[in-house]
Amino acid sequence: FHGSIWIQMLIYAGITITLSEYFWLKASNQASTNLMINISLFNPIMTIIFAYFVLNEIPSYTEVLGIILVMV
């Protein structure tokens, strides 16, 4: 990569991470503990789903089992 693209990537990542953390903390102050726990448990499921559609990565047997366990 050219040197200037690293600066752009760092700025983009900094803004993205900062905004996501800000909104997560703001939501956690206003939402109930049960809701925040449910959202946190749903995070790995969404990661596997996005990996399937964006990266064409097929979930393994253990990942599917993990999704089922979290959903129950």
Coordinates of N, CA and C in Angstrom, one line a residue:
F1 N 0.8 -1.2 0.0 CA 0.0 0.0 0.0 C 0.9 1.2 0.0
H2 N 0.3 2.3 -0.6 CA 1.0 3.5 -0.6 C 0.9 4.2 0.8
G3 N 1.8 5.0 1.2 CA 1.8 5.6 2.5 C 0.6 6.4 2.9
S4 N 0.0 7.1 2.0 CA -1.2 7.9 2.3 C -2.4 7.1 2.6
I5 N -2.5 5.9 2.1 CA -3.7 5.1 2.3 C -3.7 4.6 3.8
W6 N -2.6 4.4 4.4 CA -2.5 4.1 5.8 C -3.1 5.1 6.7
I7 N -2.8 6.4 6.4 CA -3.4 7.5 7.1 C -4.9 7.5 7.0
Q8 N -5.4 7.3 5.8 CA -6.8 7.3 5.5 C -7.5 6.2 6.3
M9 N -6.8 5.0 6.3 CA -7.4 3.9 7.0 C -7.4 4.1 8.5
L10 N -6.4 4.7 9.1 CA -6.3 5.0 10.5 C -7.4 6.0 10.9
I11 N -7.6 7.0 10.1 CA -8.6 8.0 10.3 C -10.0 7.4 10.3
Y12 N -10.2 6.6 9.2 CA -11.5 5.9 9.1 C -11.8 5.0 10.3
A13 N -10.8 4.2 10.6 CA -10.9 3.3 11.7 C -11.2 4.0 13.0
G14 N -10.4 5.1 13.2 CA -10.6 5.9 14.5 C -12.0 6.5 14.6
I15 N -12.5 7.0 13.5 CA -13.9 7.5 13.5 C -14.9 6.4 13.8
T16 N -14.7 5.3 13.1 CA -15.7 4.2 13.2 C -15.7 3.7 14.6
I17 N -14.5 3.4 15.1 CA -14.5 2.8 16.5 C -15.0 3.8 17.5
T18 N -14.6 5.1 17.4 CA -15.0 6.1 18.4 C -16.5 6.2 18.3
L19 N -17.1 6.3 17.2 CA -18.6 6.5 17.1 C -19.3 5.2 17.6
S20 N -18.8 4.1 17.3 CA -19.5 2.9 17.7 C -19.4 2.7 19.2
E21 N -18.3 3.0 19.8 CA -18.2 3.0 21.3 C -19.0 4.0 21.9
Y22 N -19.1 5.2 21.4 CA -19.9 6.3 21.9 C -21.4 5.9 22.0
F23 N -21.9 5.4 20.8 CA -23.3 5.0 20.8 C -23.6 3.7 21.6
W24 N -22.6 2.8 21.7 CA -22.8 1.6 22.6 C -22.9 2.1 24.1
L25 N -22.1 3.0 24.5 CA -22.1 3.4 25.9 C -23.4 4.3 26.2
K26 N -23.8 5.1 25.2 CA -25.0 5.9 25.3 C -26.2 4.9 25.4
A27 N -26.3 3.9 24.6 CA -27.4 3.0 24.7 C -27.3 2.2 26.0
S28 N -26.2 1.8 26.4 CA -26.1 1.0 27.7 C -26.5 1.8 28.9
N29 N -26.4 3.1 28.9 CA -26.9 3.9 30.0 C -28.4 4.0 30.0
Q30 N -29.0 3.9 28.8 CA -30.5 4.0 28.7 C -31.2 2.7 28.7
A31 N -30.6 1.6 28.3 CA -31.3 0.4 28.2 C -31.2 -0.5 29.5
S32 N -32.0 -1.5 29.6 CA -32.0 -2.3 30.7 C -30.8 -3.3 30.6
T33 N -30.4 -3.9 31.7 CA -29.3 -4.9 31.7 C -29.7 -6.1 30.8
N34 N -30.9 -6.6 31.0 CA -31.3 -7.7 30.2 C -31.2 -7.5 28.7
L35 N -31.6 -6.3 28.3 CA -31.6 -6.0 26.8 C -30.1 -5.9 26.4
M36 N -29.3 -5.3 27.1 CA -27.9 -5.2 26.7 C -27.2 -6.6 26.7
I37 N -27.6 -7.5 27.6 CA -27.0 -8.9 27.6 C -27.5 -9.6 26.3
N38 N -28.8 -9.5 26.0 CA -29.3 -10.1 24.8 C -28.7 -9.6 23.5
I39 N -28.4 -8.3 23.5 CA -27.7 -7.7 22.3 C -26.3 -8.3 22.2
S40 N -25.6 -8.3 23.3 CA -24.3 -8.9 23.3 C -24.2 -10.3 22.9
L41 N -25.2 -11.1 23.3 CA -25.2 -12.5 22.9 C -25.5 -12.7 21.4
F42 N -26.2 -11.7 20.8 CA -26.6 -11.8 19.4 C -25.4 -11.4 18.5
N43 N -24.4 -10.7 19.0 CA -23.3 -10.3 18.3 C -22.5 -11.4 17.5
P44 N -22.1 -12.5 18.1 CA -21.4 -13.5 17.4 C -22.3 -14.1 16.3
I45 N -23.6 -14.2 16.5 CA -24.5 -14.7 15.4 C -24.4 -13.8 14.2
M46 N -24.5 -12.5 14.4 CA -24.5 -11.6 13.3 C -23.1 -11.7 12.6
T47 N -22.1 -11.9 13.4 CA -20.7 -12.0 12.8 C -20.7 -13.2 11.8
I48 N -21.2 -14.3 12.2 CA -21.2 -15.5 11.4 C -22.0 -15.3 10.1
I49 N -23.2 -14.6 10.3 CA -24.1 -14.4 9.2 C -23.4 -13.4 8.2
F50 N -22.8 -12.4 8.7 CA -22.1 -11.4 7.8 C -21.0 -12.1 7.1
A51 N -20.2 -13.0 7.8 CA -19.1 -13.7 7.2 C -19.6 -14.6 6.1
Y52 N -20.8 -15.2 6.2 CA -21.3 -16.0 5.2 C -21.6 -15.2 3.9
F53 N -22.3 -14.1 4.1 CA -22.8 -13.3 2.9 C -21.7 -12.4 2.3
V54 N -20.8 -11.9 3.2 CA -19.8 -10.9 2.7 C -18.6 -11.7 2.2
L55 N -18.1 -12.7 3.0 CA -16.8 -13.4 2.7 C -17.0 -14.7 2.1
N56 N -18.3 -15.2 1.9 CA -18.6 -16.5 1.4 C -18.0 -17.6 2.2
E57 N -17.9 -17.3 3.5 CA -17.4 -18.3 4.5 C -18.5 -19.2 5.0
I58 N -18.4 -20.4 4.8 CA -19.4 -21.4 5.3 C -19.1 -21.7 6.8
P59 N -20.2 -21.5 7.7 CA -20.0 -21.8 9.1 C -19.7 -23.3 9.3
S60 N -18.8 -23.5 10.3 CA -18.4 -24.9 10.6 C -19.5 -25.5 11.5
Y61 N -19.4 -26.8 11.8 CA -20.4 -27.5 12.6 C -20.5 -26.9 14.0
T62 N -19.3 -26.5 14.6 CA -19.3 -26.0 15.9 C -19.9 -24.6 16.0
E63 N -19.7 -23.8 14.9 CA -20.3 -22.5 14.8 C -21.9 -22.6 14.8
V64 N -22.4 -23.5 14.0 CA -23.8 -23.7 13.9 C -24.3 -24.2 15.2
L65 N -23.6 -25.1 15.9 CA -24.0 -25.5 17.2 C -24.0 -24.4 18.2
G66 N -23.1 -23.5 18.1 CA -23.0 -22.3 19.0 C -24.2 -21.4 18.8
I67 N -24.6 -21.2 17.5 CA -25.7 -20.4 17.2 C -27.0 -21.0 17.8
I68 N -27.1 -22.3 17.7 CA -28.3 -22.9 18.2 C -28.3 -22.8 19.8
L69 N -27.2 -23.0 20.4 CA -27.1 -22.8 21.9 C -27.4 -21.4 22.3
V70 N -27.0 -20.4 21.6 CA -27.2 -19.0 22.0 C -28.7 -18.7 21.8
M71 N -29.3 -19.2 20.7 CA -30.7 -18.9 20.4 C -31.6 -19.6 21.4
V72 N -31.2 -20.7 22.0 CA -32.1 -21.4 23.0 C -31.9 -20.7 24.3

